PDB file of C-alpha atoms in Angstrom:
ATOM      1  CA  UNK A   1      11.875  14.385 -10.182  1.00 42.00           C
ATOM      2  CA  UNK A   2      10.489  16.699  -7.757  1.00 40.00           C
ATOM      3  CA  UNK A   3       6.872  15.424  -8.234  1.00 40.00           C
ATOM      4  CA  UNK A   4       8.625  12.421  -7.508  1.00 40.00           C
ATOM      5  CA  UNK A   5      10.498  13.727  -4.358  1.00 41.00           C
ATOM      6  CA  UNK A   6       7.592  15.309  -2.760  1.00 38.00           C
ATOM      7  CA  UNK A   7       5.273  11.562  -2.770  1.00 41.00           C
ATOM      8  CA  UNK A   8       8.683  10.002  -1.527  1.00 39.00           C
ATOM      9  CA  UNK A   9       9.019  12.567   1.764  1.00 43.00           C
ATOM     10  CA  UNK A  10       5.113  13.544   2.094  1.00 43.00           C
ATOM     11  CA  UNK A  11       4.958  10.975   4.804  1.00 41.00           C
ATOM     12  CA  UNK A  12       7.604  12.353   7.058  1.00 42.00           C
ATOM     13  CA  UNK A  13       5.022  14.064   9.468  1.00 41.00           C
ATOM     14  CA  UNK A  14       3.605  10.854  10.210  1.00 39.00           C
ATOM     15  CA  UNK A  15       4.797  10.598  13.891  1.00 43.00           C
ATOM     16  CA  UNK A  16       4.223  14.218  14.595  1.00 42.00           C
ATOM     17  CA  UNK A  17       0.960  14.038  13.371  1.00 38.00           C
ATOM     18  CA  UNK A  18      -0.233  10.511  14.475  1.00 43.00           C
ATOM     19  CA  UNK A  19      -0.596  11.176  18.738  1.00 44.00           C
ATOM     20  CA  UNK A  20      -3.909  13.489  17.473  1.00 39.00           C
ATOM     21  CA  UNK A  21      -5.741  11.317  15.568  1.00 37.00           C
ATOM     22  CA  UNK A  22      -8.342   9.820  17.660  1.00 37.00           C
ATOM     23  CA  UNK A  23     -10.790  11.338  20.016  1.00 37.00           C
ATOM     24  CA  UNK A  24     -12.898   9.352  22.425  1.00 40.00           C
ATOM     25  CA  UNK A  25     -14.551   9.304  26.031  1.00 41.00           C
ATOM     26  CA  UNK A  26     -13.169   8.834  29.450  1.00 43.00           C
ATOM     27  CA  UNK A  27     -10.373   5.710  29.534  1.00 41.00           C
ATOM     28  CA  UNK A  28      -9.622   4.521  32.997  1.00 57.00           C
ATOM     29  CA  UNK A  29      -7.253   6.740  35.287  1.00 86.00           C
ATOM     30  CA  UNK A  30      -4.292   4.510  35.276  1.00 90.00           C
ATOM     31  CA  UNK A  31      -4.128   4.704  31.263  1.00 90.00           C
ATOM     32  CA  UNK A  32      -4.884   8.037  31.111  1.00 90.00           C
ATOM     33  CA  UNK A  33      -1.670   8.299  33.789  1.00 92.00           C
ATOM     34  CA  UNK A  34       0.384   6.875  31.443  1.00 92.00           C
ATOM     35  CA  UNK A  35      -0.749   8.471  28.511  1.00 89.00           C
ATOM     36  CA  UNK A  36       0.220  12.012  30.237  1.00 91.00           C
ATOM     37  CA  UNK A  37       3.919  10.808  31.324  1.00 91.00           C
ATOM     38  CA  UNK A  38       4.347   9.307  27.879  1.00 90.00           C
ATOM     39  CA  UNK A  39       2.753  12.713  26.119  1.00 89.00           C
ATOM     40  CA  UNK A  40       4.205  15.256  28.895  1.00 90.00           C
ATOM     41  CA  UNK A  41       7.609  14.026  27.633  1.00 90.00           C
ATOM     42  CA  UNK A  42       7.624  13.662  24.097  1.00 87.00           C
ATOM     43  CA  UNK A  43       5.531  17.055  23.226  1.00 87.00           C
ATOM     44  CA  UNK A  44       9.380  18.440  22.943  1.00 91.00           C
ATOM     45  CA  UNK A  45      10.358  15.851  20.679  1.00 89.00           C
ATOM     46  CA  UNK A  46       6.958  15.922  18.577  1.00 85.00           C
ATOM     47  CA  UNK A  47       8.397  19.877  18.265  1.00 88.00           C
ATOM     48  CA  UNK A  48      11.971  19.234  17.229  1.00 90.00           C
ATOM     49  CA  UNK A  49      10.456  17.164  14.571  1.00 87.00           C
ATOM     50  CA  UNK A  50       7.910  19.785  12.956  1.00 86.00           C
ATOM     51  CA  UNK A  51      10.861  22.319  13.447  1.00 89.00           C
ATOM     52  CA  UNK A  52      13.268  20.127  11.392  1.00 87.00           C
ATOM     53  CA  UNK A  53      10.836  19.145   9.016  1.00 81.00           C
ATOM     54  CA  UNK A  54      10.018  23.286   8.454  1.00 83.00           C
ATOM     55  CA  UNK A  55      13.737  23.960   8.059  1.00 82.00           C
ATOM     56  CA  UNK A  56      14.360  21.547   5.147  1.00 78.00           C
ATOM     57  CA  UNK A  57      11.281  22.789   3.275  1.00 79.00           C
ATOM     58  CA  UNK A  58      12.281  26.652   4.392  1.00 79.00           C
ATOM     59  CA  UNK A  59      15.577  26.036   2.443  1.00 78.00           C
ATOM     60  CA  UNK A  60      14.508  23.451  -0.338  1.00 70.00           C
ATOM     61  CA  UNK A  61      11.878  26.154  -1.700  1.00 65.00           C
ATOM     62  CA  UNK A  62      14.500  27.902  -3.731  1.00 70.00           C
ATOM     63  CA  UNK A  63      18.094  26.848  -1.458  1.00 76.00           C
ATOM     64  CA  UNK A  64      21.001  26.163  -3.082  1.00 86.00           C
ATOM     65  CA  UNK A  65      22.514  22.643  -3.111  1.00 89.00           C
ATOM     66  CA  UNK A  66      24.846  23.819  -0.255  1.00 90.00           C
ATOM     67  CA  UNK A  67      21.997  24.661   1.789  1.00 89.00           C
ATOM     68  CA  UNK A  68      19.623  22.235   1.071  1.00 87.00           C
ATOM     69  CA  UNK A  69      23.109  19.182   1.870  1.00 90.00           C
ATOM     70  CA  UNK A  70      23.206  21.762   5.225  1.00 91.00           C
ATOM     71  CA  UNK A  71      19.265  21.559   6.235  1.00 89.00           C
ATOM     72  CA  UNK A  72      18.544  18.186   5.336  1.00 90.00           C
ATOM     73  CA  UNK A  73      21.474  16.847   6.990  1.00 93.00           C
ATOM     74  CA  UNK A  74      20.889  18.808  10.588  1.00 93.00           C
ATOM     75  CA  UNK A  75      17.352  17.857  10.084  1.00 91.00           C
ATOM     76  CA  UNK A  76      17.830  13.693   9.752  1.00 93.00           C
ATOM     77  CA  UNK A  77      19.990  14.363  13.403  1.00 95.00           C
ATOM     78  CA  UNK A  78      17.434  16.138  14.856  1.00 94.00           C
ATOM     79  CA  UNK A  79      14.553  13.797  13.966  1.00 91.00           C
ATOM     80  CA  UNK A  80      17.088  10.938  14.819  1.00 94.00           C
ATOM     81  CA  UNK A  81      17.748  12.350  18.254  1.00 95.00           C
ATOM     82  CA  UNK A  82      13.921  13.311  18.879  1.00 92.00           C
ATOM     83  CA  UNK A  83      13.139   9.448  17.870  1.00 91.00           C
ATOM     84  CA  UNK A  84      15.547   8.039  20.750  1.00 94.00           C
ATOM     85  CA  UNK A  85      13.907  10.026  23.194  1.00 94.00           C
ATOM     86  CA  UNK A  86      10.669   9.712  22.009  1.00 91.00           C
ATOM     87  CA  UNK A  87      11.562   5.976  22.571  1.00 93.00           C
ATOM     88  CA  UNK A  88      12.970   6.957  26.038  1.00 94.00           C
ATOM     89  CA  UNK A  89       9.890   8.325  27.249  1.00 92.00           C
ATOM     90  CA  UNK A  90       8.172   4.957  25.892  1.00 91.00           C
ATOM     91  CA  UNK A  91      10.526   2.939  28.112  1.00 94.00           C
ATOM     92  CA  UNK A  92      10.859   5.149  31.073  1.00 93.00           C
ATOM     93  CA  UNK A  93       6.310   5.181  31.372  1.00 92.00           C
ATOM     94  CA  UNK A  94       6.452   1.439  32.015  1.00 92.00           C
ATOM     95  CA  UNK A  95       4.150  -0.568  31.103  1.00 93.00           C
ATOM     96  CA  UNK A  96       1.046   0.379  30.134  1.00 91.00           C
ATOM     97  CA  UNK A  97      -2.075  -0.785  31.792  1.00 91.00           C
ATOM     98  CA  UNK A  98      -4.058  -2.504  28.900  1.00 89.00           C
ATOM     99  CA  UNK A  99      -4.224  -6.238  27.360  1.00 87.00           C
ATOM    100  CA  UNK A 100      -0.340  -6.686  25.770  1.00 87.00           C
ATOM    101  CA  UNK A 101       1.167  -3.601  26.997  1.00 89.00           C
ATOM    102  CA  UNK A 102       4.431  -4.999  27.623  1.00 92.00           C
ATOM    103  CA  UNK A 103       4.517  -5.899  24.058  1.00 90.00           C
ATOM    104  CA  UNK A 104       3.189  -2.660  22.969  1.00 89.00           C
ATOM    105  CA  UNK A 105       5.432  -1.201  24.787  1.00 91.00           C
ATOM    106  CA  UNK A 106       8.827  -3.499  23.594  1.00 91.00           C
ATOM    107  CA  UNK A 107       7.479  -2.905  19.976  1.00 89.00           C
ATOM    108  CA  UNK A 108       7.414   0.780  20.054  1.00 89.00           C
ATOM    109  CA  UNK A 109      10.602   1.497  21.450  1.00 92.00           C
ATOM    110  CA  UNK A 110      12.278  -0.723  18.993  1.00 91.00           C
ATOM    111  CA  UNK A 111      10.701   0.475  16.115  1.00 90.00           C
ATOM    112  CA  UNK A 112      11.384   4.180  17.356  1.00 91.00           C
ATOM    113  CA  UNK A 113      15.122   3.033  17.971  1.00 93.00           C
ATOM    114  CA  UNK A 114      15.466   1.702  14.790  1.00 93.00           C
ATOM    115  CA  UNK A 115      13.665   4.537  12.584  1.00 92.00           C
ATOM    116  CA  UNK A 116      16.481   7.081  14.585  1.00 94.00           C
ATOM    117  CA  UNK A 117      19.469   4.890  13.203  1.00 95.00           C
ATOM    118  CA  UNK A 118      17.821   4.993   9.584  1.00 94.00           C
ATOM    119  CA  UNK A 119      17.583   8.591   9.700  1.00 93.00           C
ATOM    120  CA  UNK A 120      21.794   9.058  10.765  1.00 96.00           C
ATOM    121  CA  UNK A 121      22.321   6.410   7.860  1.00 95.00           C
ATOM    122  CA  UNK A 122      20.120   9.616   5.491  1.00 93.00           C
ATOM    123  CA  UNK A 123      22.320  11.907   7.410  1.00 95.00           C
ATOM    124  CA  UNK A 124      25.374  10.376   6.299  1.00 96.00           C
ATOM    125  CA  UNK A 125      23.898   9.820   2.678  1.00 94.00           C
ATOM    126  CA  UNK A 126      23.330  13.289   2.248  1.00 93.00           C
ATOM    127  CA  UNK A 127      26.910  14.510   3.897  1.00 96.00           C
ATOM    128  CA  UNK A 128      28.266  12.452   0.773  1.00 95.00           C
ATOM    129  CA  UNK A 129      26.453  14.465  -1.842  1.00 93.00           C
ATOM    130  CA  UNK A 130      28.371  16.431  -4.110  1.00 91.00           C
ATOM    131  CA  UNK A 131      26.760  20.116  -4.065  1.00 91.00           C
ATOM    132  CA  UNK A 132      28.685  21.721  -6.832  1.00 91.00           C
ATOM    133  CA  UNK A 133      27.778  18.750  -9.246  1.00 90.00           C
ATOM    134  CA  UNK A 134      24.284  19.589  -9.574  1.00 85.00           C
ATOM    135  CA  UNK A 135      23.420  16.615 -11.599  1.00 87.00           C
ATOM    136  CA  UNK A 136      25.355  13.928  -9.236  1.00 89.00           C
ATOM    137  CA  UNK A 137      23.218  16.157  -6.199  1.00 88.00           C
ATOM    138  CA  UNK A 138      19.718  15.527  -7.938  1.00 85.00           C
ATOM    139  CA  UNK A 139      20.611  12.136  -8.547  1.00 88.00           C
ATOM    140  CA  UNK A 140      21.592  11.974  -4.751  1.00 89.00           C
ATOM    141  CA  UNK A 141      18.385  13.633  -3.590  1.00 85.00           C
ATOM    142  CA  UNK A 142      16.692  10.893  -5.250  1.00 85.00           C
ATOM    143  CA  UNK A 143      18.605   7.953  -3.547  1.00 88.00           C
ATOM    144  CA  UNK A 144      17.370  10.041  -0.569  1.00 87.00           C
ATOM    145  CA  UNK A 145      13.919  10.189  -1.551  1.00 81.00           C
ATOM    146  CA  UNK A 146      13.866   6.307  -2.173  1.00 85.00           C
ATOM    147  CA  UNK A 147      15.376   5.696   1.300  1.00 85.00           C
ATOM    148  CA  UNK A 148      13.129   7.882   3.081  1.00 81.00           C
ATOM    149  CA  UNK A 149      10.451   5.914   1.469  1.00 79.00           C
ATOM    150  CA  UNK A 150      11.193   3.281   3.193  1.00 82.00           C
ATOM    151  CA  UNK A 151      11.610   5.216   6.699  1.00 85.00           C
ATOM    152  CA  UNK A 152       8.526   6.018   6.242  1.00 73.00           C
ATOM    153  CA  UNK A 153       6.650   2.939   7.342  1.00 77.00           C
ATOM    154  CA  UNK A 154       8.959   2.355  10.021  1.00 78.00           C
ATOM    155  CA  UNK A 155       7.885   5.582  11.349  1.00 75.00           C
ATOM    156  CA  UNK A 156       4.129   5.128  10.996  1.00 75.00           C
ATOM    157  CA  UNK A 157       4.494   1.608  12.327  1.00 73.00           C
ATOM    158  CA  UNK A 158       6.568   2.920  15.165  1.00 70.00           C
ATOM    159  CA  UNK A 159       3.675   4.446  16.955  1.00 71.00           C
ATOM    160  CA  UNK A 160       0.210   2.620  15.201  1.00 77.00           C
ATOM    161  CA  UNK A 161      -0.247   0.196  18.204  1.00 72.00           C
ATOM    162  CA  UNK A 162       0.185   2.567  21.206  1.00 75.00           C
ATOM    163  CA  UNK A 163      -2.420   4.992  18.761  1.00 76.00           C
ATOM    164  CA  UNK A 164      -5.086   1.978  19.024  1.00 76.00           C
ATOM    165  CA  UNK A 165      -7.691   1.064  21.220  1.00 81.00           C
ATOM    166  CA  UNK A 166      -7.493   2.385  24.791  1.00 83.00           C
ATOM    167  CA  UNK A 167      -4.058   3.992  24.668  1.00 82.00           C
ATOM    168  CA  UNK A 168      -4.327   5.820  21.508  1.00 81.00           C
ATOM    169  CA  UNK A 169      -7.817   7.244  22.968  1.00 84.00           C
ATOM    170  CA  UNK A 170      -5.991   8.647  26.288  1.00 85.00           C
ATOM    171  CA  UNK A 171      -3.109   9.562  24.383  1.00 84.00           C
ATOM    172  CA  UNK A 172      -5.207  11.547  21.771  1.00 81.00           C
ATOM    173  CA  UNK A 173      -6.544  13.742  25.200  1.00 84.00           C
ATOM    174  CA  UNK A 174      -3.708  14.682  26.721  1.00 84.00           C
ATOM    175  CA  UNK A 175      -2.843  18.217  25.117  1.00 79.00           C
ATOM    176  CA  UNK A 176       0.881  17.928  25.296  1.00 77.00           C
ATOM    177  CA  UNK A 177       0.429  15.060  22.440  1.00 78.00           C
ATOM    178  CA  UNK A 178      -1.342  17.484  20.082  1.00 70.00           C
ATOM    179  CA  UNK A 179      -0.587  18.179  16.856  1.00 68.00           C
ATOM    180  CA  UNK A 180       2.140  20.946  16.987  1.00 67.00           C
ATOM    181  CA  UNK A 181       3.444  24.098  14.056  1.00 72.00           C
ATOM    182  CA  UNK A 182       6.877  24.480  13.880  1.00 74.00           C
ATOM    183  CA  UNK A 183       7.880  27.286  15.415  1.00 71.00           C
ATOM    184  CA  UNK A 184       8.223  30.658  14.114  1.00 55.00           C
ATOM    185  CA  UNK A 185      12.180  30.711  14.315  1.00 51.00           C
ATOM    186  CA  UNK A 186      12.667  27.137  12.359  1.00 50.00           C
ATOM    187  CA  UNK A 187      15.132  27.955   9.500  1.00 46.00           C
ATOM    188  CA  UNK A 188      17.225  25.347   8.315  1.00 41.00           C
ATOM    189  CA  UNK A 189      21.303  27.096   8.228  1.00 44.00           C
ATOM    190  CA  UNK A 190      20.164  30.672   7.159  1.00 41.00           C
ATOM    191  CA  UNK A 191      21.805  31.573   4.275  1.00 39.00           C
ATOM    192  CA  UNK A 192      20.904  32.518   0.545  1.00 35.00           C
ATOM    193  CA  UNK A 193      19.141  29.998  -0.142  1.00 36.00           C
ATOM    194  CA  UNK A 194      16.430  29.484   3.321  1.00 36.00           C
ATOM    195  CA  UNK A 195      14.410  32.729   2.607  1.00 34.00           C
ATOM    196  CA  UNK A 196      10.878  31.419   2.752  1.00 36.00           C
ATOM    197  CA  UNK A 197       9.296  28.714   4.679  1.00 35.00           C
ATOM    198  CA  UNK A 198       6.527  26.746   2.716  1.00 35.00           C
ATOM    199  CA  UNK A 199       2.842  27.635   3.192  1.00 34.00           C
ATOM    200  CA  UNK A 200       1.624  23.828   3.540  1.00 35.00           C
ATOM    201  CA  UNK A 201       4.475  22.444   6.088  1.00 33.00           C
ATOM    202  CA  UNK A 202       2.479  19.257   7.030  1.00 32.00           C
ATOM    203  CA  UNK A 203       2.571  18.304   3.413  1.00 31.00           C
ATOM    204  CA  UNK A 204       6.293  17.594   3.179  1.00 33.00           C
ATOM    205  CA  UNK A 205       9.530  16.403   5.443  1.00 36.00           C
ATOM    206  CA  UNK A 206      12.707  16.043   3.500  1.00 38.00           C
ATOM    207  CA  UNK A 207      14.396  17.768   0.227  1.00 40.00           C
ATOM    208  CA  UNK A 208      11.444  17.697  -1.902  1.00 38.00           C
ATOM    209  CA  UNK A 209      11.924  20.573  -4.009  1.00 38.00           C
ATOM    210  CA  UNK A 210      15.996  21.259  -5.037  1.00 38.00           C
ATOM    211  CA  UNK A 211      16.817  24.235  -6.401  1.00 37.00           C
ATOM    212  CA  UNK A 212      18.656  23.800  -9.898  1.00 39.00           C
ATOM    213  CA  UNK A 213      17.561  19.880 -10.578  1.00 39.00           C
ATOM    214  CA  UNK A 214      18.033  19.448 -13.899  1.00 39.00           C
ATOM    215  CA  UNK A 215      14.673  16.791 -14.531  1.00 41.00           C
ATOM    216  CA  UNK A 216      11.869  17.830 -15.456  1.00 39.00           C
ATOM    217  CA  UNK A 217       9.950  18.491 -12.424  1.00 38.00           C
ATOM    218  CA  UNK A 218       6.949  16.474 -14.222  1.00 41.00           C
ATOM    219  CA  UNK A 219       9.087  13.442 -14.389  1.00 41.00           C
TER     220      UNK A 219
END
């Protein structure tokens, strides 16, 4: 199961990863403009993300299913709330200056929109798990999993357009839409269970690894 687990929520650094992946020369001053509002704004919400996704993986290394409920769920708000203003800062740029912005545009902000209201709906799957049942909790870690398989896409697909062509080659200069660490105080709850963060945090994003989950973690 946690083999299992850790494929399912390997993808969730997608967005904070995805404004650094190009490099190119000069674009034009007006999309380089926009790139900077657009980057200048979200670089806080690119944080809050890599934060939330270090807390969960702080407390799923050896949490208890209290803890883990406790992370995850402050961590699906807090990626929730950093996708509606990532979407904010979309909207608020304008349009941008290239062939089909306006649709660019339109298509990012709903897609960021909607991944935010999938990731309250994981919040309130996870506030329903039943942390002294450790079996029913696995079993609900999984449903998780399988939903934030599907998030997934929706939150690669948010941002792939606005990555491409001249817009993802501004956006990829501008500093403030760099790849980013979580930052040294990111702890999901502290409690018994959130005593070491992971080594690799770009390599998971949800409650990969549950402490007393009674599967084989081979399975």
């Amino acid at each position: 199961m946690k083999k299992k687990l850790a494929a399912a929520l390997s993808g969730g650094t997608v967005l904070v990863l995805a404004l650094s992946g190009c490099t190119s020369d000069d674009s034009g001053d007006k999309v380089g403009a926009w790139a900077k509002t657009v980057c200048d704004q979200a670089q806080p919400q690119i944080q809050k993300r890599a934060d939330a996704q270090q807390a969960i993986i702080s407390t799923a290394a050896d949490g208890k299913p209290a803890d883990i409920q406790a992370a995850d769920s402050k961590a699906f708000q807090d990626i929730a709330t950093a996708n509606k203003a990532l979407a904010k800062a979309v909207q608020d740029a304008g349009t941008p200056p290239v062939d089909n912005g306006k649709s660019l545009q339109q298509d990012a902000v709903k897609e960021l929109n909607a991944t935010a209201g999938a990731y309250l709906e994981l919040k309130k799957q996870v506030d329903a798990l039943e942390p002294k049942n450790q079996q029913k909790f696995a079993d609900g870690l999984q449903d998780v999993a399988d939903g934030l398989a599907k998030i997934e896409k929706m939150d690669q697909d948010a941002l792939s357009k606005l990555q491409s062509g001249e817009l993802g080659q501004a956006m990829a200069k501008q500093p403030s839409c760099q790849k980013v660490k979580p930052s040294v105080t990111a702890t999901a709850n502290p409690g018994p269970g959130a005593s070491k963060p992971a080594a690799k945090p770009s390599n998971a994003a949800g409650p990969s690894k549950s402490a007393g989950t009674p599967k084989s973690s081979g399975e």
